[in-house]
Amino acid sequence: MCASFSGSDPLLADLRAIVGDAYALPGEDAPELLTDQLNRYTGRARAVVRPRTTEEVAQVVRLLAGQRVPIVAQGGNTSLTGGATPTAEGSAVVLALTRLDRIRDIDLENDAMTLEAGVLLANAQEAAREAQRLFPLRLPSEGSCTIGGNLATNAGGTQVLRYGNTRALTLGIEVVTADGEIWDGLRALRKDNAGYDLRDLFIGSEGTLGIITAATLRLFPQPAAQRSAFLKFAAIEDVLALFDRAKKGFGSALTAFEIISGATYELVARRLPEQRLPFPAEFGEERWYALVELSDEESDDHARDALERVIGEAIEAGLVQDAVLPESLAQTRAIWELRETGLGSAQKRDGWNAKHDISLPISRIPHFIRSTGDALRQAFPGIRVFTHGHAGDGNLHYQVARPEDTGDDYWLTHETAVRTLVHRAVLAHNGSICAEHGVGALKAHTLPDYKPPLEIALMRRIKDVLDPQGILNPGKVLLA
Amino acid sequence: MCASFSGSDPLLADLRAIVGDAYALPGEDAPELLTDQLNRYTGRARAVVRPRTTEEVAQVVRLLAGQRVPIVAQGGNTSLTGGATPTAEGSAVVLALTRLDRIRDIDLENDAMTLEAGVLLANAQEAAREAQRLFPLRLPSEGSCTIGGNLATNAGGTQVLRYGNTRALTLGIEVVTADGEIWDGLRALRKDNAGYDLRDLFIGSEGTLGIITAATLRLFPQPAAQRSAFLKFAAIEDVLALFDRAKKGFGSALTAFEIISGATYELVARRLPEQRLPFPAEFGEERWYALVELSDEESDDHARDALERVIGEAIEAGLVQDAVLPESLAQTRAIWELRETGLGSAQKRDGWNAKHDISLPISRIPHFIRSTGDALRQAFPGIRVFTHGHAGDGNLHYQVARPEDTGDDYWLTHETAVRTLVHRAVLAHNGSICAEHGVGALKAHTLPDYKPPLEIALMRRIKDVLDPQGILNPGKVLLA
């Protein structure tokens, strides 16, 4: 069932009347918007439209809603769960928000800035920096993802420990509803209890309840200094014991606490020999590594003293086996590069793996890691687990790779079983199967297995009243 | 139309079958639950029921929903907007949650505690303290308000600047829905993007969408030391200039930034002579006062040094006219007592006043204060404005008192006009007419005047699907 619409599609003419000829195309003329960045989902679209203003978005939505045409809002198309690409069915219009790229206002006294959805995260960070402020959301994809996508997925990243997810950074939003009305919820208030929290309902709803077109975001003081450290541990329990000391010893200066498993570290050493490593890999040993970042409000000396004190004490107590405390920016960059690109590149060279973006109560991490790893290895002999993640947020990226002596066709028969085992273990540890990447297309069909039926029913009721025609991003989050 | 139900009301027998004879009474036998703490709203109730467990709450709700009986959930009955008392109509049952008072779990490694809705805020603080942690919500009513009420109203208080409102302190909730089902959303996760944010929809909905029966709350490290300072300013602009310096100079140690207008301070001197004041009142002069609190992660010396440095520099720059930096706990308590009880007591002795709980972008505070004060005095000669509030959150308690030569009957003819003037000014400054006290009964009828119609319509749609019979706390937030 492949709907086919040529350039003579009358809808295209109507879209062009709103946005201009150059900004509405048949779907097949914009293939880069139809495939997700992991090349896992390739969809089809009746048209691709790129409005320039909120008013144009509203007009486009009214036009499409009037004809019950599905709408897939898209920002930087960096979703890791296929959340921003259309399905294969082909009747949807991709509504690209990248031309809504204005910074509308920066209010320094109120520590707030108002941006349109299409502003790149890196540009939002830069606008804050130019105003002598910090916008703390930090993601590997910051050069290509947009604020609208960050909001649609309630993006997390590496600074959540201190500053929270995107939700926590947001004061107000502007939304185009499923029938093309504009809700101006762009409030710049720290306290506002006048009615229901619609803002947080739209945030994280992945374009299925409304289309976020702008947001008022919180700004923070810039830290006086940042320092990182890279640490080696003998066991995951020691990592968490250090995390406890770090929370006490660094207080709110602790902005990141990332972990890397020994197996993941070894994989980098094997597959990505050009990556500089702080310590030589120790093959076959149980090891854990952590990357700790301090953002100090006082001074670089203050940060160095705190790091040396807390880590020195932890080494003396036998919790930390070894530590690298970079003195130069280049050294610091190298350990962050390992975290932000090295791990991913090494895994890519190793072959496709089954990625799980999960979260757990922090207290359950050691048991989860040991018991789930054992269960996987028992059920799937030779299988390999590569774990890293934002341990300070209880968020693990738990990647399962096929046995070395198999090929990618291993996944044809094993993917579902592996995912089910991992997700059931997450559920048994009171965790979430969607920590920071959203549900998207990837997990829409499994979500009902990991949520109370009542919760799915409540979500469905809300979806039905905010998008009664079911035209917003169908096939994502909730299946029809 | 006064429904009358004697002790032979069959509903009472059914309620007693669920909760036990002692815990279901005719409404007239529990008058303390029918009047709000400000003595502004006295309602009537068919019955008052005090379940002990979530399961009992669910059974009670199923019983009442089956008969379309309205349900008014109540915690400590400390609402400042009549949000927790029944209306005069008399058919509702008050569902008191105070017997759900268990601390279910404290997970130190995960910095989370799970409490039932009826736990007193002071007891929650104490449970955290005993576990060497901080639960940072702090309100004047903490000895009598409950966690459930804090969640229902998304309570604010004096630590929002650093820790956020109740919403920001909450990881998960348990809710009994309008048809008596139990939603277990008690997750203890820092990242969870598996579906729509139902949690935040229930938080702040004032018992109109569901009944929160338990919550998992965030815990924080205890500060090493706390220090406060009381400052005197010549103008509101100087207060905000100091706030800017304080954010930079104190960083995340800045936990409170409270302000008091000169007129309010003078009123305390006149009406409450027993209250110790840091400075003598200066009658008739424009003055502002601020109470600054640091919660230092390092040490008491570190806090003192920071306070002395930042405030010393501000005095030299002419921003601050005078400062008191208490050295003893008793002195510190005295200035906080002025803030937390003195202002209210002095106003109470002065007579009833029209209280406004408003929030503004911080940058708009000076213009709002000057222009709204002028407009009030012009429209209502002799009227007096007493302002204090959480300036660091943009949250003002803006209290308007009748002219001194009038009596309380002044309000019979002027209350609506005064409130309208203030609220329109708030709207013109992009503020909120309900900052931290909620909408309740007090503002339910005016809310639609200060919200976009679309927002009210979206709220209405959500209310209609989560409480289709309209039995949850009728007359509050949204009118039928």
CSV table of C-alpha atoms in Angstrom, one decimal, chain B residues 131-368:
chain,number,residue,atom,x,y,z
B,131,ALA,CA,19.1,9.8,57.5
B,132,GLN,CA,21.8,12.6,57.2
B,133,ARG,CA,20.1,14.1,54.2
B,134,LEU,CA,18.1,17.2,53.4
B,135,PHE,CA,14.6,17.4,52.1
B,136,PRO,CA,14.6,21.0,51.1
B,137,LEU,CA,10.9,22.0,50.9
B,138,ARG,CA,10.4,24.7,53.6
B,139,LEU,CA,7.2,26.5,54.3
B,140,PRO,CA,5.8,28.5,57.3
B,141,SER,CA,3.1,25.8,57.6
B,142,GLU,CA,5.4,22.9,57.6
B,143,GLY,CA,4.3,21.7,61.1
B,144,SER,CA,0.7,21.2,59.8
B,145,CYS,CA,0.7,20.8,56.0
B,146,THR,CA,1.1,17.4,54.4
B,147,ILE,CA,3.2,16.1,51.6
B,148,GLY,CA,0.0,15.3,49.7
B,149,GLY,CA,-1.1,18.9,49.9
B,150,ASN,CA,2.4,20.1,48.9
B,151,LEU,CA,2.2,18.0,45.8
B,152,ALA,CA,-1.4,18.9,45.0
B,153,THR,CA,-0.5,22.6,45.0
B,154,ASN,CA,3.1,22.2,43.8
B,155,ALA,CA,4.1,24.2,46.9
B,156,GLY,CA,7.0,26.6,46.8
B,157,GLY,CA,8.4,28.2,49.9
B,158,THR,CA,11.8,29.7,50.7
B,159,GLN,CA,14.2,27.3,49.1
B,160,VAL,CA,12.9,27.3,45.6
B,161,LEU,CA,15.8,29.4,44.3
B,162,ARG,CA,18.2,26.5,44.8
B,163,TYR,CA,16.0,23.4,44.9
B,164,GLY,CA,12.9,24.2,42.9
B,165,ASN,CA,9.2,23.8,43.7
B,166,THR,CA,7.7,20.6,45.0
B,167,ARG,CA,7.4,19.4,41.4
B,168,ALA,CA,11.2,19.5,41.1
B,169,LEU,CA,11.7,17.5,44.3
B,170,THR,CA,9.4,14.7,43.1
B,171,LEU,CA,10.6,11.5,41.3
B,172,GLY,CA,7.3,9.6,41.3
B,173,ILE,CA,3.8,9.5,42.7
B,174,GLU,CA,1.0,7.1,43.4
B,175,VAL,CA,-2.5,8.3,42.4
B,176,VAL,CA,-6.0,7.1,42.9
B,177,THR,CA,-7.9,8.0,39.8
B,178,ALA,CA,-11.4,9.4,39.6
B,179,ASP,CA,-12.8,6.0,39.1
B,180,GLY,CA,-10.9,4.5,42.0
B,181,GLU,CA,-8.0,2.8,40.2
B,182,ILE,CA,-4.5,2.9,41.7
B,183,TRP,CA,-1.7,4.2,39.4
B,184,ASP,CA,1.6,3.1,40.7
B,185,GLY,CA,3.9,5.8,39.4
B,186,LEU,CA,6.3,5.6,42.3
B,187,ARG,CA,9.5,5.6,40.3
B,188,ALA,CA,12.8,6.5,41.8
B,189,LEU,CA,14.4,7.5,38.5
B,190,ARG,CA,16.3,10.6,37.5
B,191,LYS,CA,15.6,9.9,33.8
B,192,ASP,CA,12.5,8.4,32.5
B,193,ASN,CA,11.1,9.3,29.1
B,194,ALA,CA,8.8,6.3,28.7
B,195,GLY,CA,5.7,8.0,27.7
B,196,TYR,CA,3.7,11.1,28.7
B,197,ASP,CA,4.5,13.0,31.9
B,198,LEU,CA,1.5,12.0,33.9
B,199,ARG,CA,3.3,12.7,37.1
B,200,ASP,CA,3.5,16.5,36.5
B,201,LEU,CA,0.0,16.6,35.3
B,202,PHE,CA,-1.3,15.3,38.7
B,203,ILE,CA,1.2,17.5,40.6
B,204,GLY,CA,-0.4,20.9,41.0
B,205,SER,CA,-3.8,19.9,39.9
B,206,GLU,CA,-5.2,20.5,43.4
B,207,GLY,CA,-7.1,17.2,43.7
B,208,THR,CA,-9.2,17.9,40.6
B,209,LEU,CA,-7.6,15.2,38.4
B,210,GLY,CA,-6.8,12.4,40.8
B,211,ILE,CA,-5.8,11.9,44.5
B,212,ILE,CA,-2.1,11.6,45.2
B,213,THR,CA,-1.6,9.0,47.9
B,214,ALA,CA,2.2,8.6,48.0
B,215,ALA,CA,5.3,10.1,46.5
B,216,THR,CA,9.0,9.3,46.0
B,217,LEU,CA,10.9,12.4,46.8
B,218,ARG,CA,14.5,13.5,46.2
B,219,LEU,CA,17.0,13.9,49.0
B,220,PHE,CA,20.0,16.1,49.0
B,221,PRO,CA,23.2,16.3,51.0
B,222,GLN,CA,22.9,18.4,54.1
B,223,PRO,CA,24.8,21.7,53.9
B,224,ALA,CA,27.8,22.0,56.1
B,225,ALA,CA,26.7,25.4,57.4
B,226,GLN,CA,24.0,28.0,57.0
B,227,ARG,CA,24.3,31.7,57.4
B,228,SER,CA,21.8,34.5,56.8
B,229,ALA,CA,22.1,38.2,56.4
B,230,PHE,CA,19.6,41.0,56.7
B,231,LEU,CA,20.1,44.0,54.4
B,232,LYS,CA,18.7,47.4,53.9
B,233,PHE,CA,18.4,49.2,50.5
B,234,ALA,CA,17.3,52.6,49.3
B,235,ALA,CA,15.4,51.3,46.3
B,236,ILE,CA,14.0,48.1,44.7
B,237,GLU,CA,16.5,48.4,41.8
B,238,ASP,CA,19.3,48.1,44.3
B,239,VAL,CA,17.8,44.9,45.7
B,240,LEU,CA,17.8,43.4,42.2
B,241,ALA,CA,21.4,44.6,41.5
B,242,LEU,CA,22.4,42.8,44.7
B,243,PHE,CA,20.5,39.7,43.7
B,244,ASP,CA,22.6,39.6,40.6
B,245,ARG,CA,25.8,39.9,42.6
B,246,ALA,CA,24.6,37.3,45.0
B,247,LYS,CA,23.9,34.8,42.2
B,248,LYS,CA,27.5,35.2,40.9
B,249,GLY,CA,29.2,35.5,44.3
B,250,PHE,CA,27.4,32.8,46.2
B,251,GLY,CA,26.6,30.4,43.3
B,252,SER,CA,24.5,27.4,44.3
B,253,ALA,CA,25.0,28.2,48.0
B,254,LEU,CA,22.4,30.9,47.6
B,255,THR,CA,19.2,29.2,49.0
B,256,ALA,CA,17.0,32.1,49.8
B,257,PHE,CA,16.6,35.7,48.7
B,258,GLU,CA,13.5,37.1,50.4
B,259,ILE,CA,12.5,40.8,50.3
B,260,ILE,CA,10.3,43.0,52.5
B,261,SER,CA,9.1,46.4,51.5
B,262,GLY,CA,9.7,49.5,53.7
B,263,ALA,CA,6.0,49.8,54.3
B,264,THR,CA,5.7,46.2,55.5
B,265,TYR,CA,8.6,46.7,57.8
B,266,GLU,CA,7.1,49.9,59.2
B,267,LEU,CA,3.9,48.0,59.8
B,268,VAL,CA,5.7,45.4,61.9
B,269,ALA,CA,7.3,48.2,63.9
B,270,ARG,CA,3.9,49.7,64.6
B,271,ARG,CA,1.6,46.7,65.0
B,272,LEU,CA,4.0,44.1,66.5
B,273,PRO,CA,6.3,46.1,68.8
B,274,GLU,CA,7.4,42.8,70.5
B,275,GLN,CA,9.0,41.7,67.3
B,276,ARG,CA,12.8,42.2,67.3
B,277,LEU,CA,13.9,44.2,64.3
B,278,PRO,CA,17.4,44.2,62.8
B,279,PHE,CA,17.2,47.9,62.0
B,280,PRO,CA,14.9,50.6,63.4
B,281,ALA,CA,12.0,51.4,61.0
B,282,GLU,CA,12.3,54.6,59.0
B,283,PHE,CA,8.8,55.9,58.7
B,284,GLY,CA,7.8,57.4,55.4
B,285,GLU,CA,11.1,56.6,53.6
B,286,GLU,CA,11.4,54.4,50.6
B,287,ARG,CA,13.3,51.4,51.8
B,288,TRP,CA,13.6,47.8,51.0
B,289,TYR,CA,15.0,44.9,53.0
B,290,ALA,CA,16.3,41.5,52.0
B,291,LEU,CA,17.0,38.3,53.8
B,292,VAL,CA,19.7,36.3,52.2
B,293,GLU,CA,20.5,32.8,53.2
B,294,LEU,CA,23.6,30.7,52.2
B,295,SER,CA,23.7,27.0,52.6
B,296,ASP,CA,27.3,26.3,52.3
B,297,GLU,CA,28.7,22.9,51.3
B,298,GLU,CA,32.1,23.5,52.7
B,299,SER,CA,32.2,25.2,56.1
B,300,ASP,CA,30.9,27.9,58.3
B,301,ASP,CA,34.0,29.9,57.7
B,302,HIS,CA,33.6,29.6,53.9
B,303,ALA,CA,30.0,30.9,54.2
B,304,ARG,CA,31.0,33.8,56.4
B,305,ASP,CA,33.8,34.8,54.1
B,306,ALA,CA,31.5,34.7,51.1
B,307,LEU,CA,28.9,36.8,52.9
B,308,GLU,CA,31.3,39.3,54.1
B,309,ARG,CA,33.0,39.7,50.7
B,310,VAL,CA,29.9,40.0,48.6
B,311,ILE,CA,28.0,42.2,51.0
B,312,GLY,CA,31.1,44.3,51.8
B,313,GLU,CA,31.6,45.0,48.1
B,314,ALA,CA,27.9,45.9,47.7
B,315,ILE,CA,28.1,48.3,50.6
B,316,GLU,CA,31.2,49.9,49.1
B,317,ALA,CA,29.4,50.2,45.8
B,318,GLY,CA,26.5,52.0,47.5
B,319,LEU,CA,24.0,49.2,46.7
B,320,VAL,CA,23.4,48.1,50.3
B,321,GLN,CA,22.8,50.7,52.9
B,322,ASP,CA,23.3,48.6,56.0
B,323,ALA,CA,23.7,44.9,56.9
B,324,VAL,CA,23.2,42.6,59.8
B,325,LEU,CA,25.2,39.3,59.7
B,326,PRO,CA,24.0,37.3,62.7
B,327,GLU,CA,26.7,35.4,64.5
B,328,SER,CA,24.4,33.3,66.7
B,329,LEU,CA,21.6,30.9,65.9
B,330,ALA,CA,19.3,33.0,68.1
B,331,GLN,CA,20.0,36.1,66.0
B,332,THR,CA,19.4,34.1,62.8
B,333,ARG,CA,16.2,32.7,64.1
B,334,ALA,CA,15.0,36.2,64.9
B,335,ILE,CA,15.3,37.5,61.4
B,336,TRP,CA,13.7,34.4,60.0
B,337,GLU,CA,10.9,34.7,62.5
B,338,LEU,CA,10.3,38.2,61.3
B,339,ARG,CA,10.0,36.8,57.8
B,340,GLU,CA,8.0,33.7,58.6
B,341,THR,CA,5.6,34.9,61.3
B,342,GLY,CA,6.2,38.6,62.0
B,343,LEU,CA,5.0,39.9,58.7
B,344,GLY,CA,1.8,37.9,58.8
B,345,SER,CA,1.0,38.7,62.5
B,346,ALA,CA,1.5,42.4,62.0
B,347,GLN,CA,-0.8,42.3,59.0
B,348,LYS,CA,-3.4,40.3,60.9
B,349,ARG,CA,-3.5,43.0,63.6
B,350,ASP,CA,-3.8,45.6,61.0
B,351,GLY,CA,-7.0,44.0,59.7
B,352,TRP,CA,-8.0,41.9,56.7
B,353,ASN,CA,-6.2,42.6,53.5
B,354,ALA,CA,-6.4,41.5,49.9
B,355,LYS,CA,-3.6,39.0,49.4
B,356,HIS,CA,-2.1,38.4,46.0
B,357,ASP,CA,0.3,35.5,45.4
B,358,ILE,CA,1.9,36.5,42.1
B,359,SER,CA,4.9,35.9,40.1
B,360,LEU,CA,6.8,37.9,37.5
B,361,PRO,CA,9.9,37.7,35.4
B,362,ILE,CA,12.5,39.0,37.8
B,363,SER,CA,13.5,41.8,35.4
B,364,ARG,CA,9.9,43.2,35.6
B,365,ILE,CA,9.7,43.5,39.4
B,366,PRO,CA,10.8,47.1,39.8
B,367,HIS,CA,8.5,48.4,37.1
B,368,PHE,CA,5.6,46.3,38.4
